[in-house]
Amino acid sequence: MILDSGICKIYKMTDTSAAGDMPNETLVQIAECWFGDLSFGSSPVQHTDSLEQVEIARKIRILQNKAVIKKAVVVIGSDQYNVERVFHGIESRRANGRYIEENSGELISDLSLSQVVSAYDTE
């Protein structure tokens, strides 16, 4: 897959408070990478392990980065998304709806994203 949809920045939530102080969660950038948009079903509600309903707003693919985990924050342009699901794997090549190679060998991470309602401060 060609990762030509744009560049995204990926952040993790980190507690930057000193020992004994009130928690102060801050976004810390862990990656900046090219991404490709993935298509997905028209019914994007996903039931999570805790049985809450999460609406998936976008799915993207990046080159594999195992530092990206659930609840990371992805920034694309001015939009912010929470990572709801991550799949780290190997890309399969398809042609005419059929697999032509089991694995193309490209290490990828597929991210299922939900829209952030109240934007985090990334500066």
Short mmCIF file of N, CA, C and O in Angstrom, two decimals:
data_model
loop_
_atom_site.label_atom_id
_atom_site.label_comp_id
_atom_site.label_asym_id
_atom_site.label_seq_id
_atom_site.Cartn_x
_atom_site.Cartn_y
_atom_site.Cartn_z
N MET A 1 0.85 -1.18 0.00
CA MET A 1 0.00 0.00 0.00
C MET A 1 0.89 1.24 0.00
O MET A 1 1.90 1.29 0.69
N ILE A 2 0.47 2.22 -0.75
CA ILE A 2 1.19 3.48 -0.80
C ILE A 2 0.66 4.38 0.32
O ILE A 2 -0.53 4.62 0.41
N LEU A 3 1.55 4.86 1.14
CA LEU A 3 1.18 5.71 2.27
C LEU A 3 1.31 7.16 1.85
O LEU A 3 2.27 7.85 2.19
N ASP A 4 0.32 7.64 1.09
CA ASP A 4 0.41 8.97 0.50
C ASP A 4 -0.73 9.91 0.88
O ASP A 4 -0.92 10.94 0.25
N SER A 5 -1.47 9.57 1.93
CA SER A 5 -2.59 10.43 2.34
C SER A 5 -2.12 11.66 3.09
O SER A 5 -2.85 12.64 3.20
N GLY A 6 -0.94 11.60 3.66
CA GLY A 6 -0.42 12.75 4.40
C GLY A 6 0.49 12.31 5.53
O GLY A 6 0.89 11.15 5.61
N ILE A 7 0.81 13.25 6.39
CA ILE A 7 1.67 12.99 7.53
C ILE A 7 0.85 13.12 8.80
O ILE A 7 0.06 14.06 8.94
N CYS A 8 1.02 12.17 9.72
CA CYS A 8 0.33 12.26 11.01
C CYS A 8 1.38 12.29 12.12
O CYS A 8 2.50 11.82 11.95
N LYS A 9 0.99 12.88 13.23
CA LYS A 9 1.82 12.90 14.42
C LYS A 9 1.13 12.04 15.47
O LYS A 9 -0.08 12.13 15.63
N ILE A 10 1.92 11.23 16.17
CA ILE A 10 1.36 10.32 17.16
C ILE A 10 1.95 10.67 18.52
O ILE A 10 3.17 10.84 18.66
N TYR A 11 1.07 10.78 19.51
CA TYR A 11 1.45 11.17 20.86
C TYR A 11 1.02 10.10 21.86
O TYR A 11 0.06 9.37 21.61
N LYS A 12 1.72 10.03 22.99
CA LYS A 12 1.27 9.20 24.10
C LYS A 12 1.03 10.12 25.29
O LYS A 12 1.64 11.19 25.41
N MET A 13 0.11 9.71 26.16
CA MET A 13 -0.20 10.47 27.36
C MET A 13 0.81 10.10 28.44
O MET A 13 1.00 8.93 28.74
N THR A 14 1.50 11.11 28.99
CA THR A 14 2.55 10.87 29.98
C THR A 14 2.32 11.76 31.19
O THR A 14 1.96 12.93 31.05
N ASP A 15 2.52 11.20 32.38
CA ASP A 15 2.41 11.97 33.61
C ASP A 15 3.73 12.70 33.84
O ASP A 15 4.76 12.08 34.09
N THR A 16 3.70 14.03 33.74
CA THR A 16 4.93 14.82 33.88
C THR A 16 5.08 15.48 35.25
O THR A 16 5.95 16.32 35.44
N SER A 17 4.24 15.09 36.19
CA SER A 17 4.32 15.69 37.53
C SER A 17 5.47 15.10 38.33
O SER A 17 5.90 13.97 38.10
N ALA A 18 5.95 15.89 39.29
CA ALA A 18 7.00 15.41 40.19
C ALA A 18 6.40 14.43 41.18
O ALA A 18 5.17 14.41 41.40
N ALA A 19 7.24 13.61 41.77
CA ALA A 19 6.76 12.63 42.75
C ALA A 19 6.00 13.32 43.87
O ALA A 19 6.47 14.30 44.44
N GLY A 20 4.82 12.84 44.17
CA GLY A 20 4.00 13.39 45.24
C GLY A 20 3.08 14.52 44.82
O GLY A 20 2.20 14.91 45.57
N ASP A 21 3.28 15.08 43.63
CA ASP A 21 2.42 16.16 43.14
C ASP A 21 1.17 15.59 42.48
O ASP A 21 1.10 14.40 42.16
N MET A 22 0.20 16.49 42.25
CA MET A 22 -1.01 16.09 41.53
C MET A 22 -0.61 15.62 40.13
O MET A 22 0.29 16.20 39.52
N PRO A 23 -1.28 14.59 39.61
CA PRO A 23 -0.96 14.12 38.25
C PRO A 23 -1.16 15.23 37.22
O PRO A 23 -2.09 16.02 37.30
N ASN A 24 -0.25 15.30 36.27
CA ASN A 24 -0.32 16.28 35.19
C ASN A 24 -0.05 15.53 33.89
O ASN A 24 1.11 15.31 33.52
N GLU A 25 -1.12 15.11 33.21
CA GLU A 25 -0.95 14.35 31.98
C GLU A 25 -0.68 15.28 30.80
O GLU A 25 -1.39 16.25 30.58
N THR A 26 0.37 14.98 30.07
CA THR A 26 0.81 15.78 28.94
C THR A 26 1.03 14.87 27.75
O THR A 26 1.45 13.72 27.90
N LEU A 27 0.74 15.38 26.55
CA LEU A 27 1.01 14.62 25.34
C LEU A 27 2.47 14.76 24.95
O LEU A 27 3.00 15.87 24.89
N VAL A 28 3.11 13.63 24.70
CA VAL A 28 4.51 13.59 24.28
C VAL A 28 4.56 12.89 22.93
O VAL A 28 4.07 11.77 22.78
N GLN A 29 5.15 13.56 21.94
CA GLN A 29 5.20 13.00 20.59
C GLN A 29 6.12 11.79 20.55
O GLN A 29 7.25 11.85 21.01
N ILE A 30 5.60 10.68 19.98
CA ILE A 30 6.42 9.47 19.85
C ILE A 30 6.73 9.14 18.40
O ILE A 30 7.63 8.35 18.13
N ALA A 31 5.99 9.73 17.45
CA ALA A 31 6.24 9.43 16.04
C ALA A 31 5.64 10.50 15.15
O ALA A 31 4.67 11.17 15.52
N GLU A 32 6.23 10.63 13.98
CA GLU A 32 5.68 11.46 12.90
C GLU A 32 5.91 10.64 11.63
O GLU A 32 7.04 10.29 11.33
N CYS A 33 4.83 10.30 10.94
CA CYS A 33 4.99 9.37 9.82
C CYS A 33 3.93 9.58 8.74
O CYS A 33 2.89 10.19 8.99
N TRP A 34 4.24 9.08 7.55
CA TRP A 34 3.28 9.07 6.46
C TRP A 34 2.22 8.02 6.75
O TRP A 34 2.49 7.01 7.40
N PHE A 35 0.99 8.26 6.26
CA PHE A 35 -0.09 7.30 6.48
C PHE A 35 -0.92 7.15 5.21
O PHE A 35 -0.87 7.98 4.31
N GLY A 36 -1.67 6.07 5.16
CA GLY A 36 -2.63 5.83 4.10
C GLY A 36 -3.99 5.58 4.72
O GLY A 36 -4.08 4.91 5.75
N ASP A 37 -5.04 6.15 4.14
CA ASP A 37 -6.40 5.90 4.64
C ASP A 37 -6.85 4.52 4.22
O ASP A 37 -6.60 4.08 3.09
N LEU A 38 -7.51 3.82 5.12
CA LEU A 38 -8.08 2.51 4.83
C LEU A 38 -9.60 2.65 4.74
O LEU A 38 -10.21 3.46 5.44
N SER A 39 -10.21 1.87 3.89
CA SER A 39 -11.67 1.87 3.83
C SER A 39 -12.20 0.89 4.88
O SER A 39 -11.53 -0.07 5.26
N PHE A 40 -13.40 1.17 5.37
CA PHE A 40 -14.01 0.29 6.36
C PHE A 40 -15.51 0.34 6.21
O PHE A 40 -16.04 1.17 5.48
N GLY A 41 -16.21 -0.55 6.90
CA GLY A 41 -17.66 -0.69 6.76
C GLY A 41 -18.43 0.56 7.10
O GLY A 41 -17.96 1.45 7.79
N SER A 42 -19.66 0.62 6.62
CA SER A 42 -20.50 1.80 6.84
C SER A 42 -21.13 1.81 8.22
O SER A 42 -21.82 2.74 8.59
N SER A 43 -20.91 0.78 9.00
CA SER A 43 -21.43 0.72 10.36
C SER A 43 -20.25 0.66 11.32
O SER A 43 -19.88 -0.40 11.82
N PRO A 44 -19.63 1.82 11.58
CA PRO A 44 -18.35 1.82 12.29
C PRO A 44 -18.43 1.73 13.81
O PRO A 44 -17.49 2.09 14.49
N VAL A 45 -19.56 1.26 14.39
CA VAL A 45 -19.63 1.15 15.84
C VAL A 45 -18.96 -0.15 16.24
O VAL A 45 -19.26 -1.21 15.72
N GLN A 46 -18.02 -0.06 17.16
CA GLN A 46 -17.25 -1.22 17.60
C GLN A 46 -17.52 -1.44 19.07
O GLN A 46 -17.40 -0.52 19.88
N HIS A 47 -17.89 -2.66 19.44
CA HIS A 47 -18.09 -2.98 20.85
C HIS A 47 -16.74 -3.37 21.43
O HIS A 47 -16.10 -4.31 20.96
N THR A 48 -16.28 -2.64 22.42
CA THR A 48 -14.97 -2.89 23.01
C THR A 48 -15.09 -3.94 24.11
O THR A 48 -16.19 -4.42 24.43
N ASP A 49 -13.97 -4.30 24.70
CA ASP A 49 -13.96 -5.31 25.76
C ASP A 49 -14.86 -4.93 26.93
O ASP A 49 -15.46 -5.79 27.56
N SER A 50 -14.97 -3.64 27.22
CA SER A 50 -15.81 -3.20 28.34
C SER A 50 -17.24 -2.94 27.90
O SER A 50 -18.02 -2.36 28.63
N LEU A 51 -17.59 -3.38 26.69
CA LEU A 51 -18.94 -3.29 26.12
C LEU A 51 -19.44 -1.87 25.94
O LEU A 51 -20.64 -1.62 25.91
N GLU A 52 -18.54 -0.90 25.84
CA GLU A 52 -18.97 0.44 25.50
C GLU A 52 -18.94 0.58 23.98
O GLU A 52 -18.17 -0.08 23.30
N GLN A 53 -19.82 1.41 23.47
CA GLN A 53 -19.88 1.59 22.03
C GLN A 53 -18.95 2.72 21.63
O GLN A 53 -19.02 3.81 22.16
N VAL A 54 -18.07 2.42 20.68
CA VAL A 54 -17.11 3.40 20.20
C VAL A 54 -17.34 3.57 18.71
O VAL A 54 -17.40 2.60 17.98
N GLU A 55 -17.50 4.81 18.27
CA GLU A 55 -17.68 5.06 16.84
C GLU A 55 -16.33 5.34 16.20
O GLU A 55 -15.65 6.29 16.53
N ILE A 56 -15.97 4.46 15.28
CA ILE A 56 -14.70 4.61 14.56
C ILE A 56 -14.90 5.63 13.45
O ILE A 56 -15.77 5.47 12.60
N ALA A 57 -14.11 6.71 13.48
CA ALA A 57 -14.25 7.79 12.51
C ALA A 57 -13.32 7.61 11.32
O ALA A 57 -13.61 8.10 10.23
N ARG A 58 -12.21 6.91 11.53
CA ARG A 58 -11.21 6.80 10.46
C ARG A 58 -10.30 5.60 10.76
O ARG A 58 -10.05 5.28 11.92
N LYS A 59 -9.82 4.97 9.71
CA LYS A 59 -8.82 3.92 9.84
C LYS A 59 -7.65 4.29 8.95
O LYS A 59 -7.85 4.69 7.80
N ILE A 60 -6.45 4.17 9.52
CA ILE A 60 -5.25 4.51 8.74
C ILE A 60 -4.22 3.38 8.87
O ILE A 60 -4.29 2.55 9.79
N ARG A 61 -3.26 3.38 7.95
CA ARG A 61 -2.15 2.44 7.98
C ARG A 61 -0.85 3.24 7.98
O ARG A 61 -0.71 4.20 7.23
N ILE A 62 0.07 2.82 8.83
CA ILE A 62 1.41 3.41 8.89
C ILE A 62 2.43 2.28 8.84
O ILE A 62 2.07 1.10 9.00
N LEU A 63 3.68 2.62 8.59
CA LEU A 63 4.72 1.61 8.73
C LEU A 63 4.77 1.20 10.20
O LEU A 63 4.54 2.01 11.09
N GLN A 64 5.07 -0.07 10.43
CA GLN A 64 4.95 -0.62 11.78
C GLN A 64 5.74 0.18 12.81
O GLN A 64 6.91 0.50 12.61
N ASN A 65 5.04 0.51 13.89
CA ASN A 65 5.64 1.20 15.03
C ASN A 65 4.98 0.63 16.27
O ASN A 65 3.85 0.99 16.60
N LYS A 66 5.66 -0.27 16.96
CA LYS A 66 5.06 -0.94 18.11
C LYS A 66 4.96 -0.05 19.34
O LYS A 66 4.39 -0.45 20.35
N ALA A 67 5.48 1.18 19.25
CA ALA A 67 5.30 2.14 20.34
C ALA A 67 3.88 2.71 20.32
O ALA A 67 3.41 3.26 21.31
N VAL A 68 3.17 2.55 19.20
CA VAL A 68 1.79 3.03 19.09
C VAL A 68 0.88 1.98 19.72
O VAL A 68 0.84 0.83 19.29
N ILE A 69 0.17 2.39 20.77
CA ILE A 69 -0.72 1.49 21.49
C ILE A 69 -2.10 2.12 21.61
O ILE A 69 -2.29 3.29 21.28
N LYS A 70 -3.05 1.33 22.12
CA LYS A 70 -4.40 1.83 22.34
C LYS A 70 -4.34 3.05 23.27
O LYS A 70 -3.54 3.10 24.19
N LYS A 71 -5.17 4.03 22.99
CA LYS A 71 -5.29 5.29 23.74
C LYS A 71 -4.20 6.30 23.40
O LYS A 71 -4.10 7.34 24.05
N ALA A 72 -3.37 6.02 22.40
CA ALA A 72 -2.46 7.05 21.90
C ALA A 72 -3.33 8.10 21.19
O ALA A 72 -4.51 7.86 20.92
N VAL A 73 -2.77 9.24 20.89
CA VAL A 73 -3.49 10.32 20.21
C VAL A 73 -2.81 10.57 18.87
O VAL A 73 -1.59 10.72 18.81
N VAL A 74 -3.62 10.59 17.80
CA VAL A 74 -3.11 10.84 16.45
C VAL A 74 -3.62 12.19 15.99
O VAL A 74 -4.81 12.49 16.11
N VAL A 75 -2.73 13.03 15.47
CA VAL A 75 -3.10 14.34 14.95
C VAL A 75 -2.87 14.33 13.45
O VAL A 75 -1.76 14.06 12.98
N ILE A 76 -3.95 14.60 12.70
CA ILE A 76 -3.89 14.70 11.24
C ILE A 76 -4.44 16.07 10.88
O ILE A 76 -5.63 16.32 11.07
N GLY A 77 -3.58 16.95 10.41
CA GLY A 77 -4.00 18.33 10.15
C GLY A 77 -4.41 18.98 11.45
O GLY A 77 -3.65 19.02 12.41
N SER A 78 -5.65 19.46 11.52
CA SER A 78 -6.15 20.07 12.76
C SER A 78 -7.06 19.11 13.52
O SER A 78 -7.59 19.47 14.57
N ASP A 79 -7.23 17.88 13.02
CA ASP A 79 -8.09 16.90 13.68
C ASP A 79 -7.29 16.01 14.61
O ASP A 79 -6.16 15.62 14.31
N GLN A 80 -7.91 15.69 15.77
CA GLN A 80 -7.28 14.80 16.73
C GLN A 80 -8.14 13.55 16.89
O GLN A 80 -9.37 13.64 16.91
N TYR A 81 -7.48 12.40 17.03
CA TYR A 81 -8.17 11.12 17.16
C TYR A 81 -7.52 10.31 18.28
O TYR A 81 -6.32 10.38 18.49
N ASN A 82 -8.36 9.52 18.97
CA ASN A 82 -7.86 8.53 19.92
C ASN A 82 -7.70 7.21 19.20
O ASN A 82 -8.56 6.83 18.40
N VAL A 83 -6.64 6.49 19.50
CA VAL A 83 -6.45 5.15 18.94
C VAL A 83 -7.28 4.18 19.76
O VAL A 83 -7.09 4.05 20.96
N GLU A 84 -8.23 3.51 19.12
CA GLU A 84 -9.11 2.56 19.79
C GLU A 84 -8.65 1.12 19.61
O GLU A 84 -8.92 0.27 20.45
N ARG A 85 -7.98 0.85 18.50
CA ARG A 85 -7.51 -0.50 18.20
C ARG A 85 -6.26 -0.39 17.33
O ARG A 85 -6.20 0.44 16.44
N VAL A 86 -5.29 -1.27 17.60
CA VAL A 86 -4.06 -1.30 16.81
C VAL A 86 -3.83 -2.73 16.34
O VAL A 86 -3.97 -3.67 17.12
N PHE A 87 -3.50 -2.87 15.06
CA PHE A 87 -3.11 -4.17 14.52
C PHE A 87 -1.71 -4.03 13.96
O PHE A 87 -1.48 -3.26 13.04
N HIS A 88 -0.75 -4.75 14.55
CA HIS A 88 0.62 -4.78 14.05
C HIS A 88 0.75 -6.08 13.26
O HIS A 88 0.52 -7.16 13.80
N GLY A 89 1.11 -5.97 11.99
CA GLY A 89 1.20 -7.18 11.19
C GLY A 89 2.02 -6.98 9.94
O GLY A 89 2.82 -6.06 9.82
N ILE A 90 1.77 -7.89 8.97
CA ILE A 90 2.47 -7.88 7.69
C ILE A 90 1.42 -7.68 6.61
O ILE A 90 0.38 -8.36 6.60
N GLU A 91 1.68 -6.75 5.69
CA GLU A 91 0.72 -6.43 4.64
C GLU A 91 0.59 -7.60 3.65
O GLU A 91 1.57 -8.19 3.23
N SER A 92 -0.66 -7.89 3.29
CA SER A 92 -0.94 -8.89 2.25
C SER A 92 -1.29 -8.15 0.97
O SER A 92 -1.98 -7.14 0.99
N ARG A 93 -0.83 -8.64 -0.15
CA ARG A 93 -1.13 -8.00 -1.43
C ARG A 93 -2.33 -8.66 -2.05
O ARG A 93 -2.49 -9.88 -2.05
N ARG A 94 -3.22 -7.81 -2.62
CA ARG A 94 -4.45 -8.30 -3.24
C ARG A 94 -4.58 -7.73 -4.63
O ARG A 94 -4.14 -6.63 -4.91
N ALA A 95 -5.24 -8.49 -5.50
CA ALA A 95 -5.57 -8.03 -6.84
C ALA A 95 -6.93 -8.62 -7.19
O ALA A 95 -7.15 -9.82 -7.01
N ASN A 96 -7.83 -7.78 -7.66
CA ASN A 96 -9.19 -8.21 -8.01
C ASN A 96 -9.88 -8.93 -6.86
O ASN A 96 -10.59 -9.91 -7.06
N GLY A 97 -9.64 -8.47 -5.65
CA GLY A 97 -10.31 -9.04 -4.48
C GLY A 97 -9.70 -10.34 -3.99
O GLY A 97 -10.20 -10.95 -3.05
N ARG A 98 -8.63 -10.81 -4.62
CA ARG A 98 -8.00 -12.07 -4.21
C ARG A 98 -6.58 -11.80 -3.73
O ARG A 98 -5.90 -10.91 -4.24
N TYR A 99 -6.16 -12.60 -2.78
CA TYR A 99 -4.78 -12.49 -2.32
C TYR A 99 -3.87 -13.08 -3.38
O TYR A 99 -4.04 -14.22 -3.81
N ILE A 100 -2.89 -12.29 -3.83
CA ILE A 100 -1.94 -12.81 -4.80
C ILE A 100 -0.65 -13.25 -4.11
O ILE A 100 0.11 -14.02 -4.65
N GLU A 101 -0.44 -12.73 -2.92
CA GLU A 101 0.66 -13.18 -2.07
C GLU A 101 0.13 -13.19 -0.65
O GLU A 101 -0.58 -12.29 -0.24
N GLU A 102 0.46 -14.22 0.08
CA GLU A 102 0.02 -14.29 1.47
C GLU A 102 0.51 -13.07 2.23
O GLU A 102 -0.22 -12.40 2.91
N ASN A 103 1.78 -12.77 2.09
CA ASN A 103 2.37 -11.60 2.75
C ASN A 103 3.33 -10.91 1.80
O ASN A 103 4.14 -11.57 1.16
N SER A 104 3.22 -9.60 1.69
CA SER A 104 4.14 -8.85 0.83
C SER A 104 5.45 -8.55 1.57
O SER A 104 6.41 -8.12 0.96
N GLY A 105 5.44 -8.76 2.87
CA GLY A 105 6.65 -8.54 3.65
C GLY A 105 6.74 -7.18 4.31
O GLY A 105 7.60 -6.96 5.14
N GLU A 106 5.85 -6.25 3.95
CA GLU A 106 5.88 -4.90 4.54
C GLU A 106 5.28 -4.94 5.94
O GLU A 106 4.16 -5.38 6.14
N LEU A 107 6.05 -4.51 6.94
CA LEU A 107 5.56 -4.46 8.31
C LEU A 107 4.71 -3.21 8.48
O LEU A 107 5.16 -2.11 8.20
N ILE A 108 3.46 -3.39 8.92
CA ILE A 108 2.50 -2.28 9.00
C ILE A 108 1.81 -2.26 10.36
O ILE A 108 1.80 -3.24 11.10
N SER A 109 1.23 -1.12 10.67
CA SER A 109 0.34 -0.96 11.82
C SER A 109 -0.94 -0.32 11.31
O SER A 109 -0.89 0.74 10.69
N ASP A 110 -2.08 -0.98 11.53
CA ASP A 110 -3.39 -0.43 11.18
C ASP A 110 -4.02 0.14 12.44
O ASP A 110 -4.10 -0.55 13.46
N LEU A 111 -4.47 1.40 12.37
CA LEU A 111 -5.03 2.08 13.54
C LEU A 111 -6.50 2.40 13.31
O LEU A 111 -6.85 3.00 12.29
N SER A 112 -7.36 2.01 14.25
CA SER A 112 -8.77 2.40 14.24
C SER A 112 -8.90 3.61 15.14
O SER A 112 -8.52 3.56 16.32
N LEU A 113 -9.42 4.72 14.61
CA LEU A 113 -9.42 6.00 15.30
C LEU A 113 -10.83 6.50 15.58
O LEU A 113 -11.70 6.40 14.73
N SER A 114 -11.02 7.07 16.78
CA SER A 114 -12.27 7.76 17.10
C SER A 114 -11.96 9.25 17.25
O SER A 114 -10.87 9.62 17.69
N GLN A 115 -12.90 10.08 16.86
CA GLN A 115 -12.71 11.54 16.90
C GLN A 115 -12.63 12.02 18.34
O GLN A 115 -13.40 11.61 19.19
N VAL A 116 -11.67 12.89 18.63
CA VAL A 116 -11.54 13.51 19.95
C VAL A 116 -12.57 14.63 20.05
O VAL A 116 -12.65 15.47 19.15
N VAL A 117 -13.35 14.64 21.13
CA VAL A 117 -14.41 15.64 21.28
C VAL A 117 -13.83 16.95 21.80
O VAL A 117 -14.11 18.02 21.28
N SER A 118 -13.00 16.88 22.82
CA SER A 118 -12.37 18.06 23.40
C SER A 118 -10.87 17.95 23.14
O SER A 118 -10.19 17.10 23.71
N ALA A 119 -10.35 18.81 22.27
CA ALA A 119 -8.98 18.70 21.78
C ALA A 119 -7.96 18.82 22.92
O ALA A 119 -8.13 19.61 23.84
N TYR A 120 -6.91 18.00 22.81
CA TYR A 120 -5.77 18.07 23.73
C TYR A 120 -4.84 19.19 23.29
O TYR A 120 -4.76 19.51 22.11
N ASP A 121 -4.10 19.72 24.22
CA ASP A 121 -3.09 20.72 23.90
C ASP A 121 -1.80 19.99 23.54
O ASP A 121 -1.24 19.28 24.37
N THR A 122 -1.34 20.14 22.30
CA THR A 122 -0.15 19.43 21.85
C THR A 122 1.08 20.30 21.84
O THR A 122 2.14 19.87 21.42
N GLU A 123 1.00 21.50 22.27
CA GLU A 123 2.16 22.42 22.27
C GLU A 123 2.80 22.45 23.64
O GLU A 123 2.26 22.39 24.63
#
